[in-house]
XYZ file of C-alpha atoms in Angstrom:
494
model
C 15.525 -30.072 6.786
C 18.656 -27.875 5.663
C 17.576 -24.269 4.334
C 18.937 -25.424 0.706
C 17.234 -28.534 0.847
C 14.051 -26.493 1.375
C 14.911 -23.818 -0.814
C 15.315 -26.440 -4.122
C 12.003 -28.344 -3.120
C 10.048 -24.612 -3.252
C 11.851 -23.823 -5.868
C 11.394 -26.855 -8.202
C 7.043 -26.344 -6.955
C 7.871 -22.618 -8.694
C 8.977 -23.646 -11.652
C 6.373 -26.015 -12.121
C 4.403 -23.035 -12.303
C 6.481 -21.063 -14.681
C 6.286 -24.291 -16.649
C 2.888 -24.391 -16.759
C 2.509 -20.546 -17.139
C 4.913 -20.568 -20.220
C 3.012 -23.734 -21.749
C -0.649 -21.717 -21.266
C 1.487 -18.943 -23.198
C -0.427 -16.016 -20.956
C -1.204 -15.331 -17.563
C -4.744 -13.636 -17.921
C -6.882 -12.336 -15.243
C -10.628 -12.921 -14.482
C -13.448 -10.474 -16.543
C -13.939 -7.435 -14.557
C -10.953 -7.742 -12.916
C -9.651 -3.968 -11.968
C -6.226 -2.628 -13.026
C -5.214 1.248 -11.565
C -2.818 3.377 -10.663
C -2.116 5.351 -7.296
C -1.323 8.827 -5.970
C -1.673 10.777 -2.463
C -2.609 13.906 -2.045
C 0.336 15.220 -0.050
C 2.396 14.256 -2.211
C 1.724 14.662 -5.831
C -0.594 18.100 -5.442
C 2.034 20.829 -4.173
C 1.158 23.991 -2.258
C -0.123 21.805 0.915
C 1.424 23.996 3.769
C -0.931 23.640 6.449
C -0.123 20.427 7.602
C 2.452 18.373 10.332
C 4.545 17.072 7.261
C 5.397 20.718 5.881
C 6.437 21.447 9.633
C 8.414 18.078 10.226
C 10.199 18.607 6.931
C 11.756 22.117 8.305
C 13.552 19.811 11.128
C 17.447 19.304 9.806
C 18.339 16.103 8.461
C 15.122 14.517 8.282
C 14.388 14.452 4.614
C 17.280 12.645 2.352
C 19.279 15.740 0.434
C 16.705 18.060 2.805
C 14.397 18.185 -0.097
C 11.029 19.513 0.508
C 7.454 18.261 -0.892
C 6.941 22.299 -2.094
C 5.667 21.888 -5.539
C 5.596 18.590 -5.491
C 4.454 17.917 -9.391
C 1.633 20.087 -9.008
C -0.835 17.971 -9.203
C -3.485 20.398 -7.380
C -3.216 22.253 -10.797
C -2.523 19.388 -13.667
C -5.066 17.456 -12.196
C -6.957 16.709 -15.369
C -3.487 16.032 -17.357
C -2.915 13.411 -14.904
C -6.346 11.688 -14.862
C -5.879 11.919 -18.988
C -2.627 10.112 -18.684
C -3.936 7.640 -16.523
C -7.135 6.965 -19.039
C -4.305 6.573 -21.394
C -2.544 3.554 -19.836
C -6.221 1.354 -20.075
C -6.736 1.919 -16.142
C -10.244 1.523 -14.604
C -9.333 2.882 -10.922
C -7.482 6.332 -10.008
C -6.289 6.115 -6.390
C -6.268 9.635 -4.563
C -6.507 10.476 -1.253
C -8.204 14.195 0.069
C -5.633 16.301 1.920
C -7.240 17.033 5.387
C -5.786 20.397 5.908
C -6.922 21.020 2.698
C -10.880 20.771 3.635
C -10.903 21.858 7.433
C -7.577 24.091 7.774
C -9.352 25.619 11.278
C -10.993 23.020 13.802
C -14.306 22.695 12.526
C -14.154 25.592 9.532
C -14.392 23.765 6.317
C -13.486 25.092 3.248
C -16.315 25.275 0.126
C -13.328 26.155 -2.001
C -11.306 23.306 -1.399
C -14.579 21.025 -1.395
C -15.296 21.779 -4.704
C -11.737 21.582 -6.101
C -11.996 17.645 -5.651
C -14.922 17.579 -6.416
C -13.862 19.314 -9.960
C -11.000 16.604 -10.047
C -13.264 13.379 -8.791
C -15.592 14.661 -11.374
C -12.695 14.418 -13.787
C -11.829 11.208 -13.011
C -15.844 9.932 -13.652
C -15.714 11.687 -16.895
C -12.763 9.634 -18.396
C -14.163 6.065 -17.517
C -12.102 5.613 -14.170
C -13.198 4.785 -10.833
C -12.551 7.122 -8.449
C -10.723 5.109 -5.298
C -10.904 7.864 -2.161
C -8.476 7.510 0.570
C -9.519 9.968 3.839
C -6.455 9.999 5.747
C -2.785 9.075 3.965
C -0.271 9.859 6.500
C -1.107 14.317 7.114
C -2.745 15.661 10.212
C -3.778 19.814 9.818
C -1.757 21.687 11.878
C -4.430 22.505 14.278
C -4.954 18.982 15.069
C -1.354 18.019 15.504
C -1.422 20.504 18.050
C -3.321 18.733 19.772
C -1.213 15.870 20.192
C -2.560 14.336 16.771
C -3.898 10.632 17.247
C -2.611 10.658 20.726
C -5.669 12.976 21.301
C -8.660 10.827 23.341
C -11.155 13.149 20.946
C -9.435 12.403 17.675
C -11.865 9.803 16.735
C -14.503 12.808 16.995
C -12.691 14.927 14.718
C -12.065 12.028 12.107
C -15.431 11.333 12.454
C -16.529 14.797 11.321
C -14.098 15.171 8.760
C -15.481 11.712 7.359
C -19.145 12.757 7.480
C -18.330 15.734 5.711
C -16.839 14.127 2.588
C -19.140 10.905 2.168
C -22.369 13.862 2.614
C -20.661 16.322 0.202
C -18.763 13.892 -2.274
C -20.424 10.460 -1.992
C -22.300 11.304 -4.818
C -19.485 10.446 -7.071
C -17.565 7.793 -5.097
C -18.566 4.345 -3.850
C -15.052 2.979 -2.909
C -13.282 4.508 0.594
C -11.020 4.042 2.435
C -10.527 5.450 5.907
C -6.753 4.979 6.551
C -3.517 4.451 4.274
C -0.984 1.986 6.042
C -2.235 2.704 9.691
C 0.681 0.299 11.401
C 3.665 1.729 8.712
C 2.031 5.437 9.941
C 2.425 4.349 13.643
C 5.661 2.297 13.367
C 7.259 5.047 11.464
C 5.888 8.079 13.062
C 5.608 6.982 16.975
C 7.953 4.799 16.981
C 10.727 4.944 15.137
C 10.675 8.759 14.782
C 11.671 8.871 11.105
C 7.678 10.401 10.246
C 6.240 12.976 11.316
C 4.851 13.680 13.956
C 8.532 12.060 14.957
C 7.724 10.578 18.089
C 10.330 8.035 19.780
C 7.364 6.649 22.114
C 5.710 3.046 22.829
C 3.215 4.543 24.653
C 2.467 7.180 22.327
C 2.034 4.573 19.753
C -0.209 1.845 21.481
C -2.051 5.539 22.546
C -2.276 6.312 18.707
C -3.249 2.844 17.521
C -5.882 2.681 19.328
C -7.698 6.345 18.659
C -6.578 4.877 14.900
C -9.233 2.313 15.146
C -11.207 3.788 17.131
C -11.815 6.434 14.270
C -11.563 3.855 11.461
C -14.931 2.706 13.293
C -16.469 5.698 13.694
C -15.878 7.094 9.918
C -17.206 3.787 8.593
C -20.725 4.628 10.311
C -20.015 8.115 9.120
C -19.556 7.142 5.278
C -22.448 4.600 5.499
C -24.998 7.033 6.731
C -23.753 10.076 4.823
C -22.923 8.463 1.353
C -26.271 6.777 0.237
C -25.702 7.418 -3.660
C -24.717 4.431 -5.941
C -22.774 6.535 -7.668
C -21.820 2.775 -10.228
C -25.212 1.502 -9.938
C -24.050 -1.718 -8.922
C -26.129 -1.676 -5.565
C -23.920 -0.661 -3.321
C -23.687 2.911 -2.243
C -20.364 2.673 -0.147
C -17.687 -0.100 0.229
C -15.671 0.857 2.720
C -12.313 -0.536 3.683
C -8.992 0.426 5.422
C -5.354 -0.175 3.206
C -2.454 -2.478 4.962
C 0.463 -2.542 4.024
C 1.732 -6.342 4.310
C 5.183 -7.022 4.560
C 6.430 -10.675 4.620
C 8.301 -11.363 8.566
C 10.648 -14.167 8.217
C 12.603 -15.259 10.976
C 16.167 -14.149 10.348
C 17.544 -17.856 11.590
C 14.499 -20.192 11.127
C 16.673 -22.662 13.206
C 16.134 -20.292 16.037
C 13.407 -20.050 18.637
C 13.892 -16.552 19.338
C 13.875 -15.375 15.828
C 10.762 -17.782 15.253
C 9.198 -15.864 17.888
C 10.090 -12.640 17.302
C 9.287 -13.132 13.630
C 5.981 -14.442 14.314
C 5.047 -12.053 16.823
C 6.217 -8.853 14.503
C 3.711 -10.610 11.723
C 0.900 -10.304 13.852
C 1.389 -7.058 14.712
C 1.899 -5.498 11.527
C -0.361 -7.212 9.009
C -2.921 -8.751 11.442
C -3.651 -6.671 14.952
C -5.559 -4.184 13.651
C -7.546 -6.585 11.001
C -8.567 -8.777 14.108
C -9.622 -5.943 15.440
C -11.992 -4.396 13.051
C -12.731 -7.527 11.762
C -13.391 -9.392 15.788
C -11.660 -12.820 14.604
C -8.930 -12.812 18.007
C -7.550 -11.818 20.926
C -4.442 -12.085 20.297
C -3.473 -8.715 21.189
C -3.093 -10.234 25.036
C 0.253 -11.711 24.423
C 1.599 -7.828 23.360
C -0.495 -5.270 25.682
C -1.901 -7.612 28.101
C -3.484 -4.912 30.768
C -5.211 -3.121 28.163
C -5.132 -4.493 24.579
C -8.327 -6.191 24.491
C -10.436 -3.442 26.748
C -9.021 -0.672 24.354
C -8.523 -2.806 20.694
C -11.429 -4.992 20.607
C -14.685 -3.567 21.162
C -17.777 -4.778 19.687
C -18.375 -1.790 17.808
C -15.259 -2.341 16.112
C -16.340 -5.695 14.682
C -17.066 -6.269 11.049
C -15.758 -2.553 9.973
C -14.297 -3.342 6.647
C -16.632 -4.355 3.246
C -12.860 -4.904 1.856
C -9.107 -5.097 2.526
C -6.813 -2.977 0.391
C -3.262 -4.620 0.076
C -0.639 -2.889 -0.691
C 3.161 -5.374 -1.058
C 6.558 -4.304 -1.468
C 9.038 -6.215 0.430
C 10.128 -9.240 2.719
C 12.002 -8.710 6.350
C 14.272 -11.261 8.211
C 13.974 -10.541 11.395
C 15.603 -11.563 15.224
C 15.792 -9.889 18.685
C 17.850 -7.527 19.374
C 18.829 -5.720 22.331
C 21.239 -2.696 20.500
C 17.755 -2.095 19.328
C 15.624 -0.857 22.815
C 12.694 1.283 20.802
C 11.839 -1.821 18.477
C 13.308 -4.542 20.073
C 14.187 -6.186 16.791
C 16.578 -6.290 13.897
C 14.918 -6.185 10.255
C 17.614 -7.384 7.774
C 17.337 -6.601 3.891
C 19.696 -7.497 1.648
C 23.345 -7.527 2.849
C 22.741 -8.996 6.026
C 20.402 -11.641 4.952
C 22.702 -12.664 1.591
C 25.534 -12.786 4.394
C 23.559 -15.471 6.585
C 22.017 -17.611 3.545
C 24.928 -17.558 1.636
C 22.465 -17.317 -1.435
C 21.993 -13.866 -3.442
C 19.030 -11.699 -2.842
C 18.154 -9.070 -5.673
C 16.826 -5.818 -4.190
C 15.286 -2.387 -5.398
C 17.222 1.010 -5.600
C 16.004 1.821 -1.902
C 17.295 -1.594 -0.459
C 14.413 -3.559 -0.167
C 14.157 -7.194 -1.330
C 12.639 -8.063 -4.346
C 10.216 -10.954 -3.701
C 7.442 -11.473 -5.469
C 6.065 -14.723 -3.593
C 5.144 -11.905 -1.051
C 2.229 -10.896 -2.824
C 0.883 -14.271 -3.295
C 1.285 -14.652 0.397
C 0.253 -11.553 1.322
C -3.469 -11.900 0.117
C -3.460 -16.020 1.118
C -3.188 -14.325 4.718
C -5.758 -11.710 3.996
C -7.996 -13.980 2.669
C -9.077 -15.233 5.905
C -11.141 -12.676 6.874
C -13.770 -13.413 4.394
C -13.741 -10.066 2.135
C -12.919 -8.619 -1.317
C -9.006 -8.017 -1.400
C -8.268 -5.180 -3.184
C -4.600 -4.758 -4.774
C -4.046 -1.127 -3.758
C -0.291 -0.452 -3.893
C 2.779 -2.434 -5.587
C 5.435 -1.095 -7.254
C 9.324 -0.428 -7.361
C 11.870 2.483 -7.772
C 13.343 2.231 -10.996
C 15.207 5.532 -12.319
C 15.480 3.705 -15.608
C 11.858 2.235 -15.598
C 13.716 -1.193 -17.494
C 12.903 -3.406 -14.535
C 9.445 -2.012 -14.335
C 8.186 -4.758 -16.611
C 9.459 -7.602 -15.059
C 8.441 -6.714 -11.442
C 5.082 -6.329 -12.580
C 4.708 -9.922 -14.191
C 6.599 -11.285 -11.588
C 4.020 -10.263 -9.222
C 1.289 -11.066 -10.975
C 2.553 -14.583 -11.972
C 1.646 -14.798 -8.272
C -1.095 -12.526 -7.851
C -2.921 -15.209 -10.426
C -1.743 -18.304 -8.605
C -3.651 -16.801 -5.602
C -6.833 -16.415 -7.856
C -6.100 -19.284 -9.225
C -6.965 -20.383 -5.565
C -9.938 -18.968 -4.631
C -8.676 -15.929 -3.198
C -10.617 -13.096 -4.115
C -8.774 -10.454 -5.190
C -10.455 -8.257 -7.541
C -7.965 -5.248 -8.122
C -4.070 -4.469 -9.363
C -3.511 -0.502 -8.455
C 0.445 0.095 -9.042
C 2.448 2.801 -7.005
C 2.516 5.165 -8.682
C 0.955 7.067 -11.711
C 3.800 9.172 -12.070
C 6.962 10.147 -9.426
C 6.375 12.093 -6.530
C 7.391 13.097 -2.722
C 8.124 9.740 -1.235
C 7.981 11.014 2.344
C 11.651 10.928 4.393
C 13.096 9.876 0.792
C 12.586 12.993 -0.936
C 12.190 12.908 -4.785
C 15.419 11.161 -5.438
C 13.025 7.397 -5.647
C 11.143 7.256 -8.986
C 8.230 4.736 -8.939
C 6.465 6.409 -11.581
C 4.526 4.526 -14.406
C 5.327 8.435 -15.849
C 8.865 10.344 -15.376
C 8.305 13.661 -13.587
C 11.015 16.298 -14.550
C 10.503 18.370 -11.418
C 12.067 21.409 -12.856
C 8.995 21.829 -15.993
C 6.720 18.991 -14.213
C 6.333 17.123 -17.707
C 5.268 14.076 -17.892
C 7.129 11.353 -20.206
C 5.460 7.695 -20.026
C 8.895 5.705 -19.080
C 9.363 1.579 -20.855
C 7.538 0.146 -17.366
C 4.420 2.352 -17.646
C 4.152 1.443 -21.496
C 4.535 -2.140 -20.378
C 1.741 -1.564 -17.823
C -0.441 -0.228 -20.066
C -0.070 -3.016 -22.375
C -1.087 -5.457 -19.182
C -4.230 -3.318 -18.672
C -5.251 -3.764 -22.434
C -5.268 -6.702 -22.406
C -6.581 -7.974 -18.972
C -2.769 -9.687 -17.540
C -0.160 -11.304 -19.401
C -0.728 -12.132 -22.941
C 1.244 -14.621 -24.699
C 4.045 -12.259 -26.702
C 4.149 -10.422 -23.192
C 5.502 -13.464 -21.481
C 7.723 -13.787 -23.867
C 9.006 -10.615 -24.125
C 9.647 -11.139 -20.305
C 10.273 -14.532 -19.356
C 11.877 -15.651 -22.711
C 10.745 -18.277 -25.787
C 9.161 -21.150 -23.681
C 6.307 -23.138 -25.116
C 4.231 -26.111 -24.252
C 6.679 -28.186 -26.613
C 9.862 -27.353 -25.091
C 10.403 -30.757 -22.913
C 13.430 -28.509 -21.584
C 11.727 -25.394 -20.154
C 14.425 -23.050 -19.235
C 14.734 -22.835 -15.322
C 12.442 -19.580 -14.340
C 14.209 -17.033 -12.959
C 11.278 -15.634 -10.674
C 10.616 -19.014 -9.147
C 14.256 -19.647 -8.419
C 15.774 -15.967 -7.302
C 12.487 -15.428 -4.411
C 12.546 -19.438 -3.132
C 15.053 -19.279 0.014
């Protein structure tokens, strides 16, 4: 079948679903569902010094306009201005993450200081009605342990371990959601492999090294949190759910006509959104057909299996992807949007960092997920938008999809956007503004930008309400025989 054959067949399914969206007049979510906003410790808080980012960010050129996380938006001091804003936009869920080198800047010396600064802010976040959603690792090693060669360390699983038992015994009180790792695979890919992260290593071997201390220690500080945190700090029974957060991009293959870039496409899937799933989660052994000598002896081990009470999600983007031999680290090519408009022939709308705007993702993003039999938790989605006007829209597009997988039977129970307000985004700098709130980094106000109104709106009043969708999508009704053609359905169906 032709690609534009194909393409008007999905899309005509898609508007069928506008259609029916537009007659219903509201997209609305199920009762309890959970809406939140995210943040990382590195790099809202400021003043974090003692860790391998501060020391890969001194290395020329590797930071767009050499910025530097510094001050960040001082979120280590404006905590509870933050956690007031974030009450203010109807949330139920503040994502943060606890800045290692922050709690044990010396091997095994842990600070009481720094223990009871989150402590003061998780308490915070209790005391305005929001659910306090604790990340343990997002991307920053303490210097003393990246001296040690970081995850490529055989006994880095012991000191994740420790560092895990620590919080869940002296914070579990207050938390019952966790999550051991932030984007494990982007962390690997980007730092071991491709360089562009710290620690910056150009190294396969490092990486497959890495990945597996990674879930190694994912394993070990689940038993940690179990044992250690046995407050229900919700009282909904459950002391601890602890899961891990992937970050799922869709893998398309570049020329779908092509074996090779079926292959290549398929193969790059598995490896970023499923490897490490099937391995905490024992559902395949797969992992032969990329490390065959030592995959399965070193990735699936019993005591990895059933690891995860939930999957966080976090979607941004679609990849077309081929071979490629002027590409000898990866081995492939990952084409956004000039490249892949070039080969379809058909437009592609993208963000201000380049990345393709496609909100089917997300809908096929958790269908995927949803084979592993546990809650799905929304934990990152959102889009860099200095003028916060096509906030809106890239929120209801998503969730026009994010329902239709509900809609399903796919459990997803949360929608946590990226990110409460701007911040460091890693080798970007602060030039990318995904903030529901505007961060002047000269004062560090706050201004609540036309998306994070919008979002606030969504939260009130549990998804898309009826003048929402119209405010979005336009004046369609159940009695207009001549819907107009929806542009979500249409732009992301190729």
């Amino acid at each position: 079948m032709k690609r534009s054959s194909l393409a008007l067949i999905v899309s005509f399914v898609f508007i069928l679903i506008a259609s029916r969206a537009a007659a219903a007049g509201e997209v609305i979510f199920p009762e309890n569902f959970l809406w939140g906003a995210a943040t990382s410790s590195y790099q809202v808080e400021g003043g974090i010094y003692g860790n391998d980012w501060a020391e890969f960010e001194k290395r020329p050129g590797v930071i767009t306009n050499g910025d530097k996380c510094g001050a960040a938006c001082d979120h280590y001091n404006r905590y509870a201005e933050d956690i007031k804003l974030a009450k203010e936009l109807n949330l139920k869920i503040f994502r943060m993450s606890v800045e290692w080198a922050r709690i044990e800047p010396v091997e095994g010396r842990f600070d009481e200081k720094e223990l009871a600064h989150y402590r003061a802010v998780i308490d915070e976040v209790r005391r305005n009605g929001l659910i306090p959603f604790v990340t343990v690792f997002h991307f920053c090693l303490p210097r003393w342990l990246a001296d040690k060669g970081g995850f490529t360390n055989p006994q880095s699983h012991v000191y994740f371990e420790r560092y895990a038992a620590y919080l869940a015994k002296n914070l579990g009180d207050q938390i019952d959601f966790w999550t051991t790792q932030n984007e494990t695979m982007v962390y690997l890919t980007s730092g071991y492999l491709l360089g562009i992260w710290a620690p910056g290593h150009k190294n396969p071997v490092l990486m497959w090294r890495a990945l597996a201390n990674l879930i190694k220690s994912h394993a070990k500080a689940y038993g940690a949190i179990k044992l250690n945190d046995i407050s229900d700090a919700d009282g909904d029974g459950t002391a601890a759910a602890v899961g891990i957060v992937m970050n799922y991009g869709i893998f398309d293959p570049y020329d779908p006509k092509s074996t090779a870039n079926v292959i290549m496409a398929d193969k790059v899937n598995y490896f970023g959104n499923h490897l490490l799933l099937d391995s905490l989660m024992g559902k395949s052994t797969r992992i032969k057909e990329l490390a065959p000598e030592t995959g399965e002896r070193i990735l699936f081990l019993p005591e990895y299996k059933n690891t995860l009470d939930f999957i966080g999600v976090n979607y941004y983007t679609r990849f077309f992807v081929r071979p490629s031999i002027t590409k000898p680290i990866a081995g492939m090519e990952m084409f956004t949007k000039s490249r892949a408009a070039a080969h379809s022939g058909q437009p592609f709308e993208t963000n201000e960092m380049g990345w393709l705007i496609y909100p089917e993702g997300i809908y096929r993003a958790v269908k995927a997920i949803a084979r592993y039999g546990v809650p799905i938790y929304i934990t990152e989605n959102g889009i860099p938008d200095k003028t916060a006007k096509k906030r809106a829209r890239f929120i209801s597009d998503h969730l026009v999809w994010l329902k239709k997988a509900i809609d399903e039977g796919v459990l997803v129970k949360s929608y946590i956007h990226w990110a409460l307000t701007d911040n460091f985004e890693w080798a970007e700098g602060f030039w990318p503004r995904f903030g529901l709130y505007d961060v002047d980094y000269s004062t560090k106000k706050r201004s609540l930008n036309e998306g994070g109104a919008f979002y606030s709106e969504v939260a009130r009043n549990n998804g898309l309400n009826a003048p929402m969708m119209r405010s979005v999508y336009g004046a369609e009704s159940a009695h207009d025989d001549k819907i107009k053609r929806d542009r979500l359905f249409d732009r992301n169906s190729q």
